[in-house]
Coordinates of C-alpha atoms and ligand atoms in Angstrom, one line a residue:
M1 CA 9.9 17.3 -14.6
K2 CA 12.8 14.3 -14.2
Q3 CA 10.8 10.2 -14.7
I4 CA 12.9 7.1 -15.2
W5 CA 10.8 5.8 -18.0
V6 CA 11.4 1.5 -18.4
S7 CA 12.0 2.3 -22.0
K8 CA 11.4 -1.1 -23.2
A9 CA 11.0 -5.2 -21.2
G10 CA 15.1 -6.1 -20.2
P11 CA 17.6 -5.1 -17.7
P12 CA 18.5 -2.9 -16.0
D13 CA 20.0 -0.4 -18.2
V14 CA 16.6 -0.3 -20.1
L15 CA 15.3 2.4 -18.1
Q16 CA 16.1 6.4 -18.8
I17 CA 15.3 9.3 -17.3
Q18 CA 13.0 11.9 -19.6
E19 CA 12.5 15.7 -18.9
A20 CA 9.2 16.7 -19.6
P21 CA 6.7 19.6 -18.3
D22 CA 5.1 20.0 -14.8
P23 CA 1.3 17.8 -14.8
T24 CA -0.9 20.0 -13.5
P25 CA -3.7 18.3 -11.0
H26 CA -7.1 17.4 -11.9
S27 CA -10.1 17.6 -9.7
G28 CA -9.2 15.9 -6.2
E29 CA -5.4 15.5 -7.3
I30 CA -3.0 16.6 -5.2
R31 CA 0.5 17.7 -6.7
I32 CA 3.6 16.5 -4.8
R33 CA 7.3 17.6 -5.1
V34 CA 8.8 14.2 -4.9
E35 CA 11.4 14.2 -2.0
A36 CA 12.1 9.8 -2.3
S37 CA 10.5 7.3 -4.3
G38 CA 9.9 3.8 -3.3
I39 CA 11.6 0.5 -5.5
N40 CA 9.0 -2.1 -4.8
F41 CA 10.2 -6.2 -6.8
A42 CA 7.2 -5.3 -9.1
D43 CA 9.2 -2.2 -10.7
I44 CA 11.7 -5.2 -11.3
M45 CA 9.5 -7.5 -12.5
G46 CA 7.5 -5.4 -14.5
R47 CA 11.3 -3.4 -16.2
M48 CA 11.7 -7.0 -17.5
G49 CA 8.2 -7.9 -19.1
I50 CA 6.9 -10.5 -16.7
Y51 CA 4.4 -8.4 -14.4
P52 CA 1.2 -8.9 -16.0
D53 CA -0.2 -5.4 -14.1
A54 CA 2.1 -3.3 -15.9
P55 CA 0.8 -0.5 -18.6
S56 CA 1.8 -1.2 -22.3
I57 CA 5.8 0.0 -22.6
P58 CA 7.0 2.1 -22.4
Y59 CA 5.6 4.0 -19.0
V60 CA 6.6 5.1 -15.7
P61 CA 6.5 3.1 -13.4
G62 CA 6.4 3.3 -9.2
Y63 CA 3.7 3.2 -6.4
E64 CA 5.0 5.3 -4.1
V65 CA 6.5 8.4 -2.9
A66 CA 6.5 11.0 -0.2
G67 CA 7.4 14.5 -0.2
I68 CA 5.7 17.6 0.0
V69 CA 2.2 19.4 -1.6
D70 CA 3.1 22.4 -4.4
M71 CA -0.6 22.5 -5.7
V72 CA -3.6 21.2 -4.8
G73 CA -6.9 20.3 -7.2
Q74 CA -10.5 21.6 -6.5
G75 CA -12.1 19.5 -4.7
V76 CA -9.4 18.7 -2.3
P77 CA -10.5 19.0 1.8
D78 CA -7.7 19.5 4.9
F79 CA -5.0 19.4 2.6
R80 CA -2.7 23.1 2.0
E81 CA 0.5 23.6 0.1
G82 CA 3.5 23.0 2.6
D83 CA 1.9 19.9 4.0
K84 CA 4.4 17.2 3.7
V85 CA 2.5 13.6 2.5
F86 CA 3.4 10.5 1.0
A87 CA 1.3 9.2 -1.1
V88 CA 0.2 5.6 -2.6
T89 CA 0.7 6.0 -6.8
R90 CA -0.6 3.6 -9.7
F91 CA 3.0 4.1 -11.4
G92 CA 4.8 7.1 -12.1
G93 CA 6.3 7.4 -9.2
Y94 CA 10.1 7.6 -10.5
S95 CA 9.0 11.0 -11.0
D96 CA 10.0 14.1 -9.3
V97 CA 6.6 15.7 -9.9
V98 CA 3.6 13.4 -8.8
C99 CA -0.3 14.0 -8.9
A100 CA -2.0 11.5 -7.0
P101 CA -5.8 11.2 -5.6
Y102 CA -6.0 12.6 -2.4
K103 CA -7.8 10.1 -0.7
Q104 CA -4.1 8.0 -1.5
V105 CA -2.0 11.0 0.0
F106 CA -1.2 10.6 3.9
K107 CA -0.1 13.3 6.2
R108 CA 3.7 12.8 7.6
L109 CA 4.5 12.6 11.4
D110 CA 6.1 15.6 12.0
W111 CA 9.2 13.7 12.9
M112 CA 8.6 11.2 10.1
T113 CA 11.3 11.9 7.8
A114 CA 10.7 11.6 3.8
A115 CA 12.5 8.4 3.1
D116 CA 10.6 6.7 6.3
A117 CA 7.5 7.8 4.4
A118 CA 8.6 6.4 0.9
A119 CA 9.0 2.7 2.3
L120 CA 5.2 2.5 4.1
P121 CA 3.2 2.4 1.7
V122 CA 3.6 -0.8 -0.2
N123 CA 5.9 -2.8 2.3
Y124 CA 3.6 -2.2 5.2
L125 CA 0.5 -2.0 4.2
T126 CA 1.1 -5.5 2.3
A127 CA 2.2 -7.1 5.8
Y128 CA -0.4 -5.6 7.6
M129 CA -3.2 -6.9 5.1
M130 CA -1.6 -10.0 4.9
L131 CA -1.1 -10.9 9.0
I132 CA -3.3 -8.7 10.5
I133 CA -6.2 -9.0 8.1
M134 CA -6.2 -12.2 6.3
G135 CA -3.7 -14.3 9.0
S136 CA -5.5 -12.5 12.0
L137 CA -1.8 -12.8 13.8
R138 CA -2.3 -13.8 17.5
P139 CA 0.4 -13.4 20.4
G140 CA 2.9 -16.9 20.1
D141 CA 2.1 -17.8 16.8
K142 CA 5.0 -19.0 15.0
V143 CA 5.1 -17.5 11.4
L144 CA 7.3 -18.6 8.6
I145 CA 8.4 -14.8 6.2
H146 CA 10.0 -16.0 3.2
G147 CA 11.8 -13.3 1.3
A148 CA 12.4 -12.1 5.2
G149 CA 15.7 -9.5 4.4
G150 CA 13.3 -7.8 1.5
G151 CA 10.9 -4.8 2.2
V152 CA 7.7 -6.4 2.7
G153 CA 9.7 -9.4 4.9
L154 CA 11.2 -6.9 7.6
A155 CA 7.8 -4.6 7.5
A156 CA 5.9 -8.3 8.2
L157 CA 8.7 -9.2 11.0
D158 CA 8.4 -5.5 11.9
I159 CA 4.5 -6.6 12.8
C160 CA 5.5 -10.1 14.3
N161 CA 7.0 -8.3 16.8
I162 CA 4.8 -5.2 17.6
I163 CA 2.1 -8.6 17.7
G164 CA 4.3 -11.3 19.8
A165 CA 4.8 -13.4 17.3
E166 CA 7.3 -16.3 17.2
T167 CA 9.6 -15.7 13.6
F168 CA 11.8 -18.1 11.4
G169 CA 13.3 -15.9 8.4
A170 CA 14.2 -17.4 4.6
A171 CA 16.7 -15.0 3.6
S172 CA 21.0 -15.4 1.7
P173 CA 22.9 -15.8 4.9
A174 CA 24.6 -12.7 4.4
K175 CA 21.8 -11.2 6.2
H176 CA 20.6 -13.2 9.1
P177 CA 22.7 -11.2 11.6
F178 CA 21.1 -8.6 10.4
L179 CA 17.4 -10.3 10.9
I180 CA 18.4 -11.7 14.1
Q181 CA 19.5 -8.3 16.0
R182 CA 15.9 -7.5 14.4
G183 CA 14.0 -9.7 16.4
L184 CA 14.1 -12.7 14.5
Y185 CA 14.1 -15.6 15.8
H186 CA 15.3 -18.4 13.2
A187 CA 17.5 -17.7 10.7
I188 CA 16.7 -19.9 7.8
D189 CA 19.5 -20.4 5.5
Y190 CA 17.9 -21.2 2.4
R191 CA 19.9 -21.4 -0.2
N192 CA 21.7 -23.3 1.2
R193 CA 19.5 -25.5 2.6
D194 CA 15.9 -27.5 2.4
F195 CA 13.9 -25.2 4.7
E196 CA 11.2 -28.0 4.5
Q197 CA 13.4 -29.8 6.8
V198 CA 14.9 -27.5 8.9
M199 CA 11.2 -26.2 9.8
R200 CA 10.6 -30.1 10.8
D201 CA 13.5 -29.9 13.1
L202 CA 12.6 -26.7 14.5
T203 CA 8.7 -27.4 15.0
G204 CA 8.5 -31.1 15.0
K205 CA 4.9 -32.2 14.0
H206 CA 3.5 -29.2 15.3
G207 CA 3.9 -26.7 12.0
L208 CA 2.5 -23.0 11.8
Q209 CA 0.0 -21.2 11.5
I210 CA 1.3 -19.0 9.2
I211 CA 3.6 -18.5 6.5
L212 CA 4.2 -15.5 4.2
D213 CA 5.1 -16.5 0.7
P214 CA 6.5 -14.2 -1.8
V215 CA 8.8 -16.8 -3.9
G216 CA 6.4 -19.2 -5.3
G217 CA 6.9 -23.0 -7.6
K218 CA 8.8 -25.5 -5.7
N219 CA 8.1 -23.7 -2.7
W220 CA 4.1 -24.0 -2.9
P221 CA 4.2 -28.0 -1.8
K222 CA 6.7 -27.3 0.8
N223 CA 4.6 -24.5 2.6
Y224 CA 1.3 -26.0 2.4
R225 CA 3.1 -29.6 4.4
L226 CA 4.4 -27.4 6.7
L227 CA 1.0 -25.8 8.3
A228 CA -0.2 -26.6 11.5
P229 CA -4.0 -27.0 11.8
A230 CA -5.9 -24.1 11.4
G231 CA -2.3 -23.3 9.9
R232 CA -3.1 -19.7 6.9
L233 CA -0.6 -20.2 4.1
I234 CA -0.7 -16.4 2.5
H235 CA 0.6 -16.7 -1.3
F236 CA 2.1 -12.9 -2.4
G237 CA 4.3 -13.4 -5.1
V238 CA 6.2 -15.1 -7.7
S239 CA 9.7 -13.8 -6.9
S240 CA 10.9 -17.2 -7.8
I241 CA 9.8 -16.8 -12.1
A242 CA 12.5 -14.0 -11.8
T243 CA 15.5 -15.8 -12.7
G244 CA 17.9 -13.7 -14.4
K245 CA 17.5 -10.0 -15.3
R246 CA 15.7 -10.4 -18.1
R247 CA 12.3 -12.3 -19.3
S248 CA 13.0 -16.5 -19.5
L249 CA 10.1 -18.4 -20.7
L250 CA 12.8 -21.5 -18.1
G251 CA 11.7 -19.0 -15.0
L252 CA 8.0 -19.0 -16.1
L253 CA 7.2 -22.9 -17.1
R254 CA 8.5 -23.6 -13.3
M255 CA 6.3 -22.0 -11.9
L256 CA 3.7 -23.8 -13.8
V257 CA 5.0 -27.2 -13.2
W258 CA 4.4 -26.3 -9.9
L259 CA 1.5 -24.6 -9.4
P260 CA -0.9 -26.7 -6.4
F261 CA -4.1 -27.6 -7.1
Y262 CA -6.3 -27.1 -3.4
T263 CA -9.9 -28.3 -4.0
P264 CA -12.6 -27.2 -1.0
I265 CA -13.2 -31.4 0.2
K266 CA -8.6 -31.2 0.7
L267 CA -9.2 -27.6 2.4
M268 CA -11.7 -29.2 5.1
N269 CA -10.1 -32.4 5.4
D270 CA -6.6 -30.9 5.8
N271 CA -8.2 -27.9 8.1
K272 CA -5.8 -25.5 6.3
A273 CA -6.3 -22.2 4.8
V274 CA -5.0 -20.5 1.6
I275 CA -4.9 -17.2 0.7
G276 CA -3.9 -14.8 -1.8
V277 CA -3.1 -10.8 -1.2
N278 CA -2.4 -8.7 -4.0
L279 CA -2.5 -5.0 -3.0
G280 CA -1.7 -3.6 -6.0
H281 CA -5.6 -4.4 -7.1
L282 CA -7.3 -2.8 -4.1
W283 CA -6.8 0.5 -5.9
Q284 CA -10.7 0.9 -5.7
R285 CA -11.0 0.6 -2.4
P286 CA -8.6 3.6 -0.7
D287 CA -10.7 3.1 2.5
M288 CA -9.3 -0.2 3.5
Q289 CA -5.5 1.2 3.1
R290 CA -6.8 4.4 5.2
N291 CA -7.6 2.3 7.4
W292 CA -4.7 0.0 7.6
M293 CA -2.4 2.8 7.2
Q294 CA -3.8 4.7 10.7
Q295 CA -2.9 1.9 12.8
I296 CA 0.6 1.8 10.9
I297 CA 1.1 5.3 11.6
A298 CA -0.6 4.5 15.0
W299 CA 3.1 2.2 15.9
Y300 CA 5.4 4.7 13.6
D301 CA 4.0 7.5 16.5
E302 CA 4.4 5.2 19.7
A303 CA 8.0 4.3 18.0
L304 CA 7.3 0.6 17.9
F305 CA 9.4 0.4 14.1
R306 CA 10.9 2.0 11.8
P307 CA 11.3 0.4 8.3
H308 CA 14.6 0.3 7.9
I309 CA 16.3 2.3 4.9
D310 CA 18.8 0.4 3.4
A311 CA 20.1 2.3 0.9
T312 CA 19.3 5.0 -1.7
F313 CA 19.9 5.2 -5.5
S314 CA 19.6 8.8 -7.7
F315 CA 17.1 9.1 -10.7
E316 CA 20.6 9.2 -12.7
N317 CA 21.9 5.9 -11.1
A318 CA 17.6 4.2 -11.1
A319 CA 19.9 1.0 -13.0
K320 CA 22.6 0.5 -10.2
A321 CA 19.5 0.4 -7.4
H322 CA 18.3 -1.9 -10.0
H323 CA 21.2 -4.5 -10.4
Y324 CA 21.8 -4.0 -6.3
I325 CA 18.1 -5.2 -5.5
Q326 CA 18.5 -8.7 -8.0
D327 CA 22.1 -8.7 -7.1
R328 CA 20.1 -10.0 -3.4
K329 CA 22.7 -7.6 -2.3
N330 CA 19.4 -5.2 -0.5
T331 CA 18.1 -5.8 3.2
G332 CA 15.2 -3.8 2.9
K333 CA 13.9 -0.7 1.7
V334 CA 15.3 0.8 -1.6
L335 CA 15.1 4.1 -2.1
L336 CA 15.4 6.6 -5.5
I337 CA 16.1 10.1 -4.3
P338 CA 15.2 12.6 -7.1
Ligands
NAP1 N1 1.2 -8.9 -4.0 C1 1.8 -8.2 -2.9 O1 0.9 -7.4 -2.7 C2 2.2 -7.7 -3.3 C3 2.9 -6.2 -2.5 C4 5.0 -5.9 -2.7 C5 5.6 -7.3 -3.0 N2 5.0 -8.1 -3.2 C6 5.3 -9.3 -3.6 O2 7.2 -9.9 -2.2 C7 7.9 -10.1 -3.6 C8 9.2 -9.1 -2.1 O3 8.9 -7.9 -2.5 P1 10.3 -6.8 -1.6 O4 9.7 -5.8 -3.0 O5 10.0 -6.5 -0.1 O6 11.5 -7.0 -2.8 P2 13.0 -6.8 -2.0 O7 12.5 -5.6 -1.3 O8 13.2 -6.0 -3.8 O9 13.7 -8.0 -1.7 C9 13.8 -8.8 -3.1 C10 14.5 -10.3 -2.2 O10 13.8 -11.4 -2.4 C11 14.7 -12.0 -2.0 N3 14.4 -12.9 -3.2 C12 14.0 -14.2 -3.6 N4 13.8 -14.3 -4.8 C13 14.5 -13.7 -5.6 C14 15.0 -13.4 -7.1 N5 14.7 -14.3 -7.7 N6 15.1 -12.5 -7.3 C15 16.2 -11.9 -7.0 N7 16.1 -12.3 -5.5 C16 15.2 -12.6 -4.6 C17 15.9 -11.4 -2.5 O11 16.6 -11.6 -0.2 P3 17.6 -12.8 -0.2 O12 18.4 -13.3 -1.1 O13 17.5 -13.2 1.3 O14 15.9 -14.4 -0.8 C18 16.1 -10.0 -2.0 O15 16.9 -9.5 -1.9 C19 8.2 -9.9 -4.3 O16 8.0 -11.3 -4.4 C20 7.1 -8.9 -4.8 O17 6.5 -9.1 -6.1 C21 3.4 -8.6 -2.9

């Protein structure tokens, strides 16, 4: 098999292809011939050496794949060779052959492409957990989505559109026409304007029911101030520490300076909720993810959404794919095709 390794912490060129013998599935595992692997921002932070959950370097990154089952381990119910599937992988997804526990593998609908399927697990499960499970999203809610043009951002927009929320999306201005076309109500140019002021102009004193924040840093206090009474601020990333393509101590220090402290008394008196989400820390609960994925697949089946695949790169061009995302060129999902 062919795999992409993070050979050392650094810029995209540290990604290296290596050959290895095909793995044999252990009991309870399924082996998948990979047709598409999803790239996520966590892979980029792992490559830079600033992602605490990543294994020690060298390692093969990758949280999600789609492909065809080509071997089934002992004790696996329901799956057979030739099934079209997609899976959540805990690292190792940048590989053309992957073994995954069957509880983390989902069958594809006949009309679900491998590219669409590889774009579902991380982006849509994270957005679903934030908006539906923890955010109690209701029709008419005002929702601010930071990073609206990214993979999770577009997934959140899709779910808001399905439920009937009013969306505000912060993204680089080049992405605004696409986002509006996809159903975003208000595009916010956070690169050139202070998003807090823009949001005040748009919402007056009323504020927002839900804010999704993967950026952190100086966004933190602004978001909290923008919440309406009974509003929910959901933290799910700190992409602001990725200031360049290598690890920067300054980025980390800047984050620490802005670290907020919410006391129970303050939260009570403000009638606000602050929530944290890390899908990567739910490995012990595949049952929860399966439940949520059933609804996501049902929405796909009803044609209520399709993930937007912005670009695909061959394994040989994995470094180019990481550059593409870090240069903020992607709108939606970027995939590796073995
Ligand atoms: N907690 C969880 O379970 C979980 C799960 C998935 C993702 N995440 C987090 O969610 C965020 C988005 O992930 P994703 O995979 O959806 O992202 P993505 O598709 O790779 O999109 C990245 C986008 O983020 C924006 N961005 C903001 N700050 C940036 C920076 N310092 N460097 C580069 N781009 C920056 C850029 O868009 P604009 O220029 O338009 O702003 C860029 O296009 C990341 O922080 C990631 O760690 C968390």
